[in-house]
Amino acid sequence: MKFKGVLTSSSIQLLEKGFLPTLLRFGKAAHMLVGPEEVHLVMRQTETGEEGPLVCVRLGKDVMFDRRNFVCQSKHLNLIAFEYELNLLERVLHGAYTNQADGLEMKLALRKVQSGDRMENRPFLTFSSKGSNLNMVQDLPISKPFASHEVDALVDVIRSESVCPFYLDLVPVMDRVVATVATLRKMSDTVLVSLVRTGDAHFQAFRQWQLNTVGAEYRHLEVIPEAEGARNRDVSQQSSPTRRLDKAREKDLHATLAVSSKQLARVLAVHAFTKPTKLLCGIDQNANFLHLLFVYVDALRDAVTDKESMSIKLSARLQ
């Protein structure tokens, strides 16, 4: 088993300022899966609590590493996976970023460590970097690399990204949606999310002490994919949000799901760390989870990239 790569200055910034702060909002530890073409940072629900989201960051090899110095080899499909502490990795990257490191080499290594009255080998990620103000070597303790069946289980989690029937892009109204959910969270621990194929998104909470429902509607959002006839006039011409939603239900043009208001607020707030060009929000066909897909642009090509993405799934809450 061998893993070595040199993080570029841009990937150090991408991780230190974007994806690591995002993951730290949901837990203290995560899994890293390194393969010949991609790196995944994964936080599973079992690690974040009963209502915690499933977070999966996908980064292409060329986004993360200098292609001239990358090696990833193992007996199981050249895949290597392990668990690590997020704050320890963030500390290493922060030091490299603050001191303007030209690059940061990371490699899998074994170190002899005192354990009771004997020495034993333990796995580490070893970081080394040089720059005008920096000459650093640091060891980050990690879990024992996963066995082949554990790697396969993690791959299954990553590949379980079921596609929803349709998505709405929340980026144009993101600040207002964040503010709405923050307000609804004060009223209830559950938020009802309703998405309509006409491009409308509804966020509602039941105010128990007054026995009424409070919410907000956001209209004319981009629908992906946009199905023929989805811009239904019978829905859009209704005079109020309640009537539009009722008409969408009648015509089977909507999807509805109840989720934790606390977790939804956290998920929406992290968009500020990575600033996606689109934040696609969908509900799976069986209404088991809310899926938020963060889409990014390759600055060099000024086009959506398939080398960088983040997916967050938030499980449905029983009403």
PDB file of C-alpha atoms in Angstrom:
ATOM      1  CA  MET A   1       0.000   0.000   0.000  1.00  0.00           C
ATOM      2  CA  LYS A   2       1.447   3.339  -1.069  1.00  0.00           C
ATOM      3  CA  PHE A   3       0.007   6.848  -1.185  1.00  0.00           C
ATOM      4  CA  LYS A   4       1.858  10.085  -1.881  1.00  0.00           C
ATOM      5  CA  GLY A   5       0.754  13.377  -3.382  1.00  0.00           C
ATOM      6  CA  VAL A   6       1.645  17.054  -3.345  1.00  0.00           C
ATOM      7  CA  LEU A   7      -1.215  19.414  -2.543  1.00  0.00           C
ATOM      8  CA  THR A   8      -0.997  22.578  -4.635  1.00  0.00           C
ATOM      9  CA  SER A   9      -1.375  26.057  -3.139  1.00  0.00           C
ATOM     10  CA  SER A  10      -4.867  26.317  -4.678  1.00  0.00           C
ATOM     11  CA  SER A  11      -6.025  22.966  -3.225  1.00  0.00           C
ATOM     12  CA  ILE A  12      -4.628  23.927   0.204  1.00  0.00           C
ATOM     13  CA  GLN A  13      -6.808  27.045   0.090  1.00  0.00           C
ATOM     14  CA  LEU A  14      -9.806  25.093  -1.266  1.00  0.00           C
ATOM     15  CA  LEU A  15      -9.659  22.643   1.632  1.00  0.00           C
ATOM     16  CA  GLU A  16      -8.623  25.000   4.421  1.00  0.00           C
ATOM     17  CA  LYS A  17     -11.109  27.770   3.578  1.00  0.00           C
ATOM     18  CA  GLY A  18     -13.919  25.704   2.074  1.00  0.00           C
ATOM     19  CA  PHE A  19     -14.498  22.012   2.555  1.00  0.00           C
ATOM     20  CA  LEU A  20     -12.904  21.422   5.975  1.00  0.00           C
ATOM     21  CA  PRO A  21     -14.900  24.220   7.684  1.00  0.00           C
ATOM     22  CA  THR A  22     -17.983  22.753   6.010  1.00  0.00           C
ATOM     23  CA  LEU A  23     -17.341  19.268   7.387  1.00  0.00           C
ATOM     24  CA  LEU A  24     -16.499  20.666  10.836  1.00  0.00           C
ATOM     25  CA  ARG A  25     -20.027  22.076  11.042  1.00  0.00           C
ATOM     26  CA  PHE A  26     -21.338  18.510  11.222  1.00  0.00           C
ATOM     27  CA  GLY A  27     -18.769  16.535  13.202  1.00  0.00           C
ATOM     28  CA  LYS A  28     -15.195  16.020  14.362  1.00  0.00           C
ATOM     29  CA  ALA A  29     -14.028  13.088  12.219  1.00  0.00           C
ATOM     30  CA  ALA A  30     -14.458  12.034   8.613  1.00  0.00           C
ATOM     31  CA  HIS A  31     -13.320   9.377   6.163  1.00  0.00           C
ATOM     32  CA  MET A  32     -10.963   9.913   3.269  1.00  0.00           C
ATOM     33  CA  LEU A  33     -11.083   7.611   0.260  1.00  0.00           C
ATOM     34  CA  VAL A  34      -8.159   8.029  -2.125  1.00  0.00           C
ATOM     35  CA  GLY A  35      -8.197   6.434  -5.566  1.00  0.00           C
ATOM     36  CA  PRO A  36      -6.271   6.729  -8.819  1.00  0.00           C
ATOM     37  CA  GLU A  37      -8.609   9.434 -10.181  1.00  0.00           C
ATOM     38  CA  GLU A  38     -10.541  10.953  -7.265  1.00  0.00           C
ATOM     39  CA  VAL A  39     -10.449  11.776  -3.577  1.00  0.00           C
ATOM     40  CA  HIS A  40     -13.608  11.642  -1.457  1.00  0.00           C
ATOM     41  CA  LEU A  41     -14.130  13.189   1.968  1.00  0.00           C
ATOM     42  CA  VAL A  42     -17.106  11.483   3.585  1.00  0.00           C
ATOM     43  CA  MET A  43     -19.054  12.049   6.780  1.00  0.00           C
ATOM     44  CA  ARG A  44     -21.702   9.427   7.423  1.00  0.00           C
ATOM     45  CA  GLN A  45     -24.871   9.768   9.457  1.00  0.00           C
ATOM     46  CA  THR A  46     -23.706   7.193  11.988  1.00  0.00           C
ATOM     47  CA  GLU A  47     -20.895   9.589  12.903  1.00  0.00           C
ATOM     48  CA  THR A  48     -22.961  12.780  13.048  1.00  0.00           C
ATOM     49  CA  GLY A  49     -25.909  11.627  15.139  1.00  0.00           C
ATOM     50  CA  GLU A  50     -29.363  10.307  14.412  1.00  0.00           C
ATOM     51  CA  GLU A  51     -30.490  13.310  12.376  1.00  0.00           C
ATOM     52  CA  GLY A  52     -27.117  14.259  10.969  1.00  0.00           C
ATOM     53  CA  PRO A  53     -26.584  14.563   7.224  1.00  0.00           C
ATOM     54  CA  LEU A  54     -24.551  12.413   4.892  1.00  0.00           C
ATOM     55  CA  VAL A  55     -21.856  14.673   3.443  1.00  0.00           C
ATOM     56  CA  CYS A  56     -19.733  13.623   0.483  1.00  0.00           C
ATOM     57  CA  VAL A  57     -17.083  15.864  -1.098  1.00  0.00           C
ATOM     58  CA  ARG A  58     -15.640  14.693  -4.425  1.00  0.00           C
ATOM     59  CA  LEU A  59     -12.403  16.164  -5.768  1.00  0.00           C
ATOM     60  CA  GLY A  60     -10.616  15.082  -8.913  1.00  0.00           C
ATOM     61  CA  LYS A  61      -6.980  14.048  -8.603  1.00  0.00           C
ATOM     62  CA  ASP A  62      -5.893  17.049 -10.673  1.00  0.00           C
ATOM     63  CA  VAL A  63      -7.847  19.427  -8.424  1.00  0.00           C
ATOM     64  CA  MET A  64      -6.101  18.102  -5.311  1.00  0.00           C
ATOM     65  CA  PHE A  65      -2.585  17.158  -6.359  1.00  0.00           C
ATOM     66  CA  ASP A  66       0.294  18.027  -8.614  1.00  0.00           C
ATOM     67  CA  ARG A  67      -0.146  15.304 -11.247  1.00  0.00           C
ATOM     68  CA  ARG A  68       3.618  14.777 -11.547  1.00  0.00           C
ATOM     69  CA  ASN A  69       3.984  13.499  -7.976  1.00  0.00           C
ATOM     70  CA  PHE A  70       0.853  11.465  -7.327  1.00  0.00           C
ATOM     71  CA  VAL A  71       0.979   7.775  -6.379  1.00  0.00           C
ATOM     72  CA  CYS A  72      -1.921   5.665  -5.070  1.00  0.00           C
ATOM     73  CA  GLN A  73      -1.445   1.898  -4.977  1.00  0.00           C
ATOM     74  CA  SER A  74      -3.097  -0.879  -2.987  1.00  0.00           C
ATOM     75  CA  LYS A  75      -4.022  -4.508  -3.420  1.00  0.00           C
ATOM     76  CA  HIS A  76      -7.727  -3.634  -3.510  1.00  0.00           C
ATOM     77  CA  LEU A  77      -8.508  -1.686  -6.705  1.00  0.00           C
ATOM     78  CA  ASN A  78      -5.789   0.846  -5.811  1.00  0.00           C
ATOM     79  CA  LEU A  79      -8.173   2.336  -3.230  1.00  0.00           C
ATOM     80  CA  ILE A  80      -7.048   3.477   0.228  1.00  0.00           C
ATOM     81  CA  ALA A  81      -9.429   4.638   2.958  1.00  0.00           C
ATOM     82  CA  PHE A  82      -9.008   5.744   6.555  1.00  0.00           C
ATOM     83  CA  GLU A  83     -10.559   7.955   9.252  1.00  0.00           C
ATOM     84  CA  TYR A  84      -8.972  11.199  10.442  1.00  0.00           C
ATOM     85  CA  GLU A  85      -9.653  14.107  12.801  1.00  0.00           C
ATOM     86  CA  LEU A  86     -10.819  17.185  10.917  1.00  0.00           C
ATOM     87  CA  ASN A  87      -9.362  19.771  13.286  1.00  0.00           C
ATOM     88  CA  LEU A  88      -5.894  18.201  13.067  1.00  0.00           C
ATOM     89  CA  LEU A  89      -5.919  18.305   9.272  1.00  0.00           C
ATOM     90  CA  GLU A  90      -7.258  21.856   9.315  1.00  0.00           C
ATOM     91  CA  ARG A  91      -4.399  22.887  11.617  1.00  0.00           C
ATOM     92  CA  VAL A  92      -1.811  21.496   9.192  1.00  0.00           C
ATOM     93  CA  LEU A  93      -3.415  23.164   6.183  1.00  0.00           C
ATOM     94  CA  HIS A  94      -3.837  26.468   8.022  1.00  0.00           C
ATOM     95  CA  GLY A  95      -0.116  26.543   8.817  1.00  0.00           C
ATOM     96  CA  ALA A  96       0.758  25.839   5.194  1.00  0.00           C
ATOM     97  CA  TYR A  97      -1.716  28.451   3.869  1.00  0.00           C
ATOM     98  CA  THR A  98      -0.711  31.155   6.367  1.00  0.00           C
ATOM     99  CA  ASN A  99       2.960  30.689   5.534  1.00  0.00           C
ATOM    100  CA  GLN A 100       2.298  30.678   1.775  1.00  0.00           C
ATOM    101  CA  ALA A 101       3.619  27.186   1.160  1.00  0.00           C
ATOM    102  CA  ASP A 102       4.356  26.455  -2.497  1.00  0.00           C
ATOM    103  CA  GLY A 103       3.054  22.908  -1.993  1.00  0.00           C
ATOM    104  CA  LEU A 104       2.391  20.401   0.738  1.00  0.00           C
ATOM    105  CA  GLU A 105       3.477  16.797   0.309  1.00  0.00           C
ATOM    106  CA  MET A 106       1.290  14.237   2.070  1.00  0.00           C
ATOM    107  CA  LYS A 107       2.040  10.550   2.233  1.00  0.00           C
ATOM    108  CA  LEU A 108       0.973   7.457   4.113  1.00  0.00           C
ATOM    109  CA  ALA A 109       3.604   6.330   6.603  1.00  0.00           C
ATOM    110  CA  LEU A 110       4.139   4.026   9.570  1.00  0.00           C
ATOM    111  CA  ARG A 111       5.764   5.366  12.726  1.00  0.00           C
ATOM    112  CA  LYS A 112       6.966   3.476  15.796  1.00  0.00           C
ATOM    113  CA  VAL A 113       5.008   4.706  18.791  1.00  0.00           C
ATOM    114  CA  GLN A 114       5.346   3.813  22.455  1.00  0.00           C
ATOM    115  CA  SER A 115       2.377   1.749  23.608  1.00  0.00           C
ATOM    116  CA  GLY A 116       2.662   0.737  27.250  1.00  0.00           C
ATOM    117  CA  ASP A 117       5.938  -1.104  27.667  1.00  0.00           C
ATOM    118  CA  ARG A 118       6.512  -1.775  23.964  1.00  0.00           C
ATOM    119  CA  MET A 119       6.851  -0.038  20.617  1.00  0.00           C
ATOM    120  CA  GLU A 120       4.315  -0.602  17.853  1.00  0.00           C
ATOM    121  CA  ASN A 121       3.792   0.656  14.313  1.00  0.00           C
ATOM    122  CA  ARG A 122       0.924   3.071  13.791  1.00  0.00           C
ATOM    123  CA  PRO A 123      -0.299   4.790  10.590  1.00  0.00           C
ATOM    124  CA  PHE A 124       0.110   8.505   9.978  1.00  0.00           C
ATOM    125  CA  LEU A 125      -0.321  11.019   7.212  1.00  0.00           C
ATOM    126  CA  THR A 126       3.044  12.762   7.030  1.00  0.00           C
ATOM    127  CA  PHE A 127       3.075  16.340   5.718  1.00  0.00           C
ATOM    128  CA  SER A 128       6.182  18.158   4.588  1.00  0.00           C
ATOM    129  CA  SER A 129       6.446  21.558   2.991  1.00  0.00           C
ATOM    130  CA  LYS A 130       8.957  24.172   2.037  1.00  0.00           C
ATOM    131  CA  GLY A 131       8.472  27.831   1.211  1.00  0.00           C
ATOM    132  CA  SER A 132      10.046  31.222   1.690  1.00  0.00           C
ATOM    133  CA  ASN A 133       8.875  31.307   5.342  1.00  0.00           C
ATOM    134  CA  LEU A 134       8.300  27.627   5.971  1.00  0.00           C
ATOM    135  CA  ASN A 135      10.106  24.347   6.456  1.00  0.00           C
ATOM    136  CA  MET A 136       7.563  22.026   8.036  1.00  0.00           C
ATOM    137  CA  VAL A 137       7.221  18.329   8.779  1.00  0.00           C
ATOM    138  CA  GLN A 138       4.117  17.125  10.633  1.00  0.00           C
ATOM    139  CA  ASP A 139       2.582  13.745  11.362  1.00  0.00           C
ATOM    140  CA  LEU A 140      -1.196  13.446  11.520  1.00  0.00           C
ATOM    141  CA  PRO A 141      -2.457  10.258  13.243  1.00  0.00           C
ATOM    142  CA  ILE A 142      -5.100   8.339  11.298  1.00  0.00           C
ATOM    143  CA  SER A 143      -7.003   5.120  11.765  1.00  0.00           C
ATOM    144  CA  LYS A 144      -5.692   1.834  10.491  1.00  0.00           C
ATOM    145  CA  PRO A 145      -6.311   1.760   6.717  1.00  0.00           C
ATOM    146  CA  PHE A 146      -9.630   0.109   6.002  1.00  0.00           C
ATOM    147  CA  ALA A 147      -9.856  -3.557   5.091  1.00  0.00           C
ATOM    148  CA  SER A 148     -11.174  -4.360   1.620  1.00  0.00           C
ATOM    149  CA  HIS A 149     -14.756  -4.966   2.813  1.00  0.00           C
ATOM    150  CA  GLU A 150     -14.726  -1.624   4.672  1.00  0.00           C
ATOM    151  CA  VAL A 151     -13.478   0.130   1.537  1.00  0.00           C
ATOM    152  CA  ASP A 152     -16.286  -1.477  -0.459  1.00  0.00           C
ATOM    153  CA  ALA A 153     -18.852  -0.344   2.115  1.00  0.00           C
ATOM    154  CA  LEU A 154     -17.580   3.234   1.865  1.00  0.00           C
ATOM    155  CA  VAL A 155     -17.675   3.095  -1.941  1.00  0.00           C
ATOM    156  CA  ASP A 156     -21.298   1.905  -1.721  1.00  0.00           C
ATOM    157  CA  VAL A 157     -22.146   4.936   0.434  1.00  0.00           C
ATOM    158  CA  ILE A 158     -20.518   7.270  -2.085  1.00  0.00           C
ATOM    159  CA  ARG A 159     -22.276   5.640  -5.026  1.00  0.00           C
ATOM    160  CA  SER A 160     -25.650   5.709  -3.310  1.00  0.00           C
ATOM    161  CA  GLU A 161     -26.209   9.254  -4.512  1.00  0.00           C
ATOM    162  CA  SER A 162     -29.668   8.620  -5.914  1.00  0.00           C
ATOM    163  CA  VAL A 163     -30.802  11.254  -8.388  1.00  0.00           C
ATOM    164  CA  CYS A 164     -34.042  13.039  -7.514  1.00  0.00           C
ATOM    165  CA  PRO A 165     -36.809  13.453 -10.130  1.00  0.00           C
ATOM    166  CA  PHE A 166     -36.084  17.206 -10.300  1.00  0.00           C
ATOM    167  CA  TYR A 167     -34.065  19.925  -8.568  1.00  0.00           C
ATOM    168  CA  LEU A 168     -34.481  23.649  -7.945  1.00  0.00           C
ATOM    169  CA  ASP A 169     -31.484  25.992  -7.897  1.00  0.00           C
ATOM    170  CA  LEU A 170     -31.552  27.984  -4.622  1.00  0.00           C
ATOM    171  CA  VAL A 171     -28.494  30.182  -5.279  1.00  0.00           C
ATOM    172  CA  PRO A 172     -30.428  33.262  -6.539  1.00  0.00           C
ATOM    173  CA  VAL A 173     -32.451  33.362  -3.286  1.00  0.00           C
ATOM    174  CA  MET A 174     -29.925  31.769  -0.959  1.00  0.00           C
ATOM    175  CA  ASP A 175     -29.592  34.595   1.563  1.00  0.00           C
ATOM    176  CA  ARG A 176     -33.357  34.895   1.920  1.00  0.00           C
ATOM    177  CA  VAL A 177     -33.827  31.132   2.275  1.00  0.00           C
ATOM    178  CA  VAL A 178     -31.165  31.010   5.013  1.00  0.00           C
ATOM    179  CA  ALA A 179     -32.942  33.844   6.861  1.00  0.00           C
ATOM    180  CA  THR A 180     -36.350  32.150   6.432  1.00  0.00           C
ATOM    181  CA  VAL A 181     -35.169  28.803   7.828  1.00  0.00           C
ATOM    182  CA  ALA A 182     -33.448  30.590  10.745  1.00  0.00           C
ATOM    183  CA  THR A 183     -36.782  32.231  11.596  1.00  0.00           C
ATOM    184  CA  LEU A 184     -38.759  29.002  11.215  1.00  0.00           C
ATOM    185  CA  ARG A 185     -36.268  27.195  13.436  1.00  0.00           C
ATOM    186  CA  LYS A 186     -37.280  29.474  16.317  1.00  0.00           C
ATOM    187  CA  MET A 187     -40.878  28.335  15.912  1.00  0.00           C
ATOM    188  CA  SER A 188     -40.468  24.583  15.417  1.00  0.00           C
ATOM    189  CA  ASP A 189     -37.862  21.818  15.377  1.00  0.00           C
ATOM    190  CA  THR A 190     -39.292  20.633  12.041  1.00  0.00           C
ATOM    191  CA  VAL A 191     -39.493  22.393   8.665  1.00  0.00           C
ATOM    192  CA  LEU A 192     -41.704  21.198   5.831  1.00  0.00           C
ATOM    193  CA  VAL A 193     -39.986  21.625   2.454  1.00  0.00           C
ATOM    194  CA  SER A 194     -42.165  21.534  -0.670  1.00  0.00           C
ATOM    195  CA  LEU A 195     -40.651  21.742  -4.165  1.00  0.00           C
ATOM    196  CA  VAL A 196     -42.805  22.319  -7.237  1.00  0.00           C
ATOM    197  CA  ARG A 197     -41.889  21.536 -10.851  1.00  0.00           C
ATOM    198  CA  THR A 198     -43.048  25.018 -11.862  1.00  0.00           C
ATOM    199  CA  GLY A 199     -39.975  26.411 -10.053  1.00  0.00           C
ATOM    200  CA  ASP A 200     -41.468  27.243  -6.665  1.00  0.00           C
ATOM    201  CA  ALA A 201     -39.967  26.305  -3.288  1.00  0.00           C
ATOM    202  CA  HIS A 202     -41.968  26.466  -0.048  1.00  0.00           C
ATOM    203  CA  PHE A 203     -40.533  26.352   3.477  1.00  0.00           C
ATOM    204  CA  GLN A 204     -43.072  26.043   6.300  1.00  0.00           C
ATOM    205  CA  ALA A 205     -43.258  25.454  10.051  1.00  0.00           C
ATOM    206  CA  PHE A 206     -46.236  24.765  12.310  1.00  0.00           C
ATOM    207  CA  ARG A 207     -46.494  27.329  15.098  1.00  0.00           C
ATOM    208  CA  GLN A 208     -47.971  25.165  17.841  1.00  0.00           C
ATOM    209  CA  TRP A 209     -48.844  27.848  20.373  1.00  0.00           C
ATOM    210  CA  GLN A 210     -51.012  29.666  17.802  1.00  0.00           C
ATOM    211  CA  LEU A 211     -52.079  26.531  15.903  1.00  0.00           C
ATOM    212  CA  ASN A 212     -51.158  27.912  12.494  1.00  0.00           C
ATOM    213  CA  THR A 213     -48.555  27.418   9.777  1.00  0.00           C
ATOM    214  CA  VAL A 214     -45.962  30.047   8.883  1.00  0.00           C
ATOM    215  CA  GLY A 215     -43.801  29.910   5.775  1.00  0.00           C
ATOM    216  CA  ALA A 216     -42.276  31.512   2.713  1.00  0.00           C
ATOM    217  CA  GLU A 217     -42.478  30.825  -1.013  1.00  0.00           C
ATOM    218  CA  TYR A 218     -39.706  31.443  -3.556  1.00  0.00           C
ATOM    219  CA  ARG A 219     -40.871  31.535  -7.166  1.00  0.00           C
ATOM    220  CA  HIS A 220     -39.452  31.185 -10.684  1.00  0.00           C
ATOM    221  CA  LEU A 221     -36.365  29.176  -9.686  1.00  0.00           C
ATOM    222  CA  GLU A 222     -34.455  27.208 -12.306  1.00  0.00           C
ATOM    223  CA  VAL A 223     -35.747  23.639 -12.617  1.00  0.00           C
ATOM    224  CA  ILE A 224     -33.305  20.851 -13.528  1.00  0.00           C
ATOM    225  CA  PRO A 225     -34.205  18.986 -15.642  1.00  0.00           C
ATOM    226  CA  GLU A 226     -37.034  21.123 -16.957  1.00  0.00           C
ATOM    227  CA  ALA A 227     -39.739  18.750 -18.133  1.00  0.00           C
ATOM    228  CA  GLU A 228     -42.089  19.697 -20.930  1.00  0.00           C
ATOM    229  CA  GLY A 229     -45.240  21.273 -19.541  1.00  0.00           C
ATOM    230  CA  ALA A 230     -43.763  21.802 -16.074  1.00  0.00           C
ATOM    231  CA  ARG A 231     -44.437  25.544 -16.238  1.00  0.00           C
ATOM    232  CA  ASN A 232     -48.091  24.812 -15.585  1.00  0.00           C
ATOM    233  CA  ARG A 233     -50.341  27.863 -15.887  1.00  0.00           C
ATOM    234  CA  ASP A 234     -52.992  26.347 -13.650  1.00  0.00           C
ATOM    235  CA  VAL A 235     -50.440  26.402 -10.837  1.00  0.00           C
ATOM    236  CA  SER A 236     -48.615  29.666 -11.565  1.00  0.00           C
ATOM    237  CA  GLN A 237     -51.809  31.726 -12.021  1.00  0.00           C
ATOM    238  CA  GLN A 238     -53.220  30.885  -8.600  1.00  0.00           C
ATOM    239  CA  SER A 239     -53.547  33.945  -6.385  1.00  0.00           C
ATOM    240  CA  SER A 240     -51.654  32.812  -3.251  1.00  0.00           C
ATOM    241  CA  PRO A 241     -48.812  30.498  -2.186  1.00  0.00           C
ATOM    242  CA  THR A 242     -51.297  28.178  -0.466  1.00  0.00           C
ATOM    243  CA  ARG A 243     -53.470  27.887  -3.564  1.00  0.00           C
ATOM    244  CA  ARG A 244     -50.452  27.364  -5.827  1.00  0.00           C
ATOM    245  CA  LEU A 245     -49.183  24.571  -3.597  1.00  0.00           C
ATOM    246  CA  ASP A 246     -52.641  22.967  -3.408  1.00  0.00           C
ATOM    247  CA  LYS A 247     -52.941  23.073  -7.201  1.00  0.00           C
ATOM    248  CA  ALA A 248     -49.440  21.560  -7.572  1.00  0.00           C
ATOM    249  CA  ARG A 249     -50.493  18.697  -5.264  1.00  0.00           C
ATOM    250  CA  GLU A 250     -53.651  18.204  -7.302  1.00  0.00           C
ATOM    251  CA  LYS A 251     -51.621  17.922 -10.527  1.00  0.00           C
ATOM    252  CA  ASP A 252     -48.844  15.809  -8.963  1.00  0.00           C
ATOM    253  CA  LEU A 253     -46.185  18.432  -9.683  1.00  0.00           C
ATOM    254  CA  HIS A 254     -44.721  18.678  -6.207  1.00  0.00           C
ATOM    255  CA  ALA A 255     -42.584  16.812  -3.657  1.00  0.00           C
ATOM    256  CA  THR A 256     -42.796  17.391   0.106  1.00  0.00           C
ATOM    257  CA  LEU A 257     -40.573  16.352   2.984  1.00  0.00           C
ATOM    258  CA  ALA A 258     -40.254  17.213   6.686  1.00  0.00           C
ATOM    259  CA  VAL A 259     -36.701  17.672   8.009  1.00  0.00           C
ATOM    260  CA  SER A 260     -34.982  18.887  11.169  1.00  0.00           C
ATOM    261  CA  SER A 261     -34.985  22.692  11.175  1.00  0.00           C
ATOM    262  CA  LYS A 262     -31.664  22.722  13.059  1.00  0.00           C
ATOM    263  CA  GLN A 263     -29.924  20.484  10.532  1.00  0.00           C
ATOM    264  CA  LEU A 264     -31.444  22.245   7.524  1.00  0.00           C
ATOM    265  CA  ALA A 265     -30.212  25.590   8.853  1.00  0.00           C
ATOM    266  CA  ARG A 266     -26.694  24.151   9.186  1.00  0.00           C
ATOM    267  CA  VAL A 267     -26.729  22.625   5.713  1.00  0.00           C
ATOM    268  CA  LEU A 268     -27.877  25.839   4.045  1.00  0.00           C
ATOM    269  CA  ALA A 269     -25.408  28.011   5.966  1.00  0.00           C
ATOM    270  CA  VAL A 270     -22.323  26.144   4.711  1.00  0.00           C
ATOM    271  CA  HIS A 271     -22.832  27.411   1.152  1.00  0.00           C
ATOM    272  CA  ALA A 272     -20.900  30.510   2.250  1.00  0.00           C
ATOM    273  CA  PHE A 273     -17.684  28.476   2.677  1.00  0.00           C
ATOM    274  CA  THR A 274     -17.448  27.095  -0.870  1.00  0.00           C
ATOM    275  CA  LYS A 275     -19.699  29.515  -2.813  1.00  0.00           C
ATOM    276  CA  PRO A 276     -21.212  27.104  -5.362  1.00  0.00           C
ATOM    277  CA  THR A 277     -22.413  28.443  -8.695  1.00  0.00           C
ATOM    278  CA  LYS A 278     -25.574  26.373  -8.215  1.00  0.00           C
ATOM    279  CA  LEU A 279     -27.095  24.772  -5.137  1.00  0.00           C
ATOM    280  CA  LEU A 280     -29.556  22.198  -6.397  1.00  0.00           C
ATOM    281  CA  CYS A 281     -32.261  21.093  -3.960  1.00  0.00           C
ATOM    282  CA  GLY A 282     -34.312  17.952  -4.595  1.00  0.00           C
ATOM    283  CA  ILE A 283     -36.434  15.349  -2.827  1.00  0.00           C
ATOM    284  CA  ASP A 284     -35.980  11.687  -3.689  1.00  0.00           C
ATOM    285  CA  GLN A 285     -38.829   9.740  -5.253  1.00  0.00           C
ATOM    286  CA  ASN A 286     -39.735   7.935  -2.015  1.00  0.00           C
ATOM    287  CA  ALA A 287     -39.462  11.100   0.124  1.00  0.00           C
ATOM    288  CA  ASN A 288     -36.721   9.580   2.267  1.00  0.00           C
ATOM    289  CA  PHE A 289     -34.243  12.461   2.069  1.00  0.00           C
ATOM    290  CA  LEU A 290     -33.614  16.030   0.983  1.00  0.00           C
ATOM    291  CA  HIS A 291     -30.671  16.176  -1.436  1.00  0.00           C
ATOM    292  CA  LEU A 292     -28.541  19.294  -1.827  1.00  0.00           C
ATOM    293  CA  LEU A 293     -25.987  19.184  -4.621  1.00  0.00           C
ATOM    294  CA  PHE A 294     -23.294  21.878  -4.672  1.00  0.00           C
ATOM    295  CA  VAL A 295     -22.137  22.622  -8.228  1.00  0.00           C
ATOM    296  CA  TYR A 296     -18.926  24.520  -8.987  1.00  0.00           C
ATOM    297  CA  VAL A 297     -17.319  26.246 -11.956  1.00  0.00           C
ATOM    298  CA  ASP A 298     -13.840  25.619 -13.318  1.00  0.00           C
ATOM    299  CA  ALA A 299     -12.401  29.151 -13.301  1.00  0.00           C
ATOM    300  CA  LEU A 300     -10.000  28.372 -16.149  1.00  0.00           C
ATOM    301  CA  ARG A 301     -12.718  27.119 -18.494  1.00  0.00           C
ATOM    302  CA  ASP A 302     -15.565  29.245 -17.064  1.00  0.00           C
ATOM    303  CA  ALA A 303     -17.797  26.169 -17.186  1.00  0.00           C
ATOM    304  CA  VAL A 304     -19.354  23.739 -14.722  1.00  0.00           C
ATOM    305  CA  THR A 305     -16.760  21.199 -13.625  1.00  0.00           C
ATOM    306  CA  ASP A 306     -17.182  17.491 -12.988  1.00  0.00           C
ATOM    307  CA  LYS A 307     -13.936  17.464 -10.979  1.00  0.00           C
ATOM    308  CA  GLU A 308     -15.356  19.119  -7.879  1.00  0.00           C
ATOM    309  CA  SER A 309     -18.713  18.659  -6.153  1.00  0.00           C
ATOM    310  CA  MET A 310     -20.349  18.254  -2.766  1.00  0.00           C
ATOM    311  CA  SER A 311     -23.481  16.305  -1.943  1.00  0.00           C
ATOM    312  CA  ILE A 312     -25.428  16.567   1.308  1.00  0.00           C
ATOM    313  CA  LYS A 313     -28.363  14.300   2.150  1.00  0.00           C
ATOM    314  CA  LEU A 314     -30.667  15.118   5.029  1.00  0.00           C
ATOM    315  CA  SER A 315     -32.991  12.309   6.144  1.00  0.00           C
ATOM    316  CA  ALA A 316     -36.724  12.811   6.435  1.00  0.00           C
ATOM    317  CA  ARG A 317     -38.167  13.378   9.848  1.00  0.00           C
ATOM    318  CA  LEU A 318     -41.361  11.641  10.935  1.00  0.00           C
ATOM    319  CA  GLN A 319     -44.135  14.151  11.450  1.00  0.00           C
TER     320      GLN A 319
END
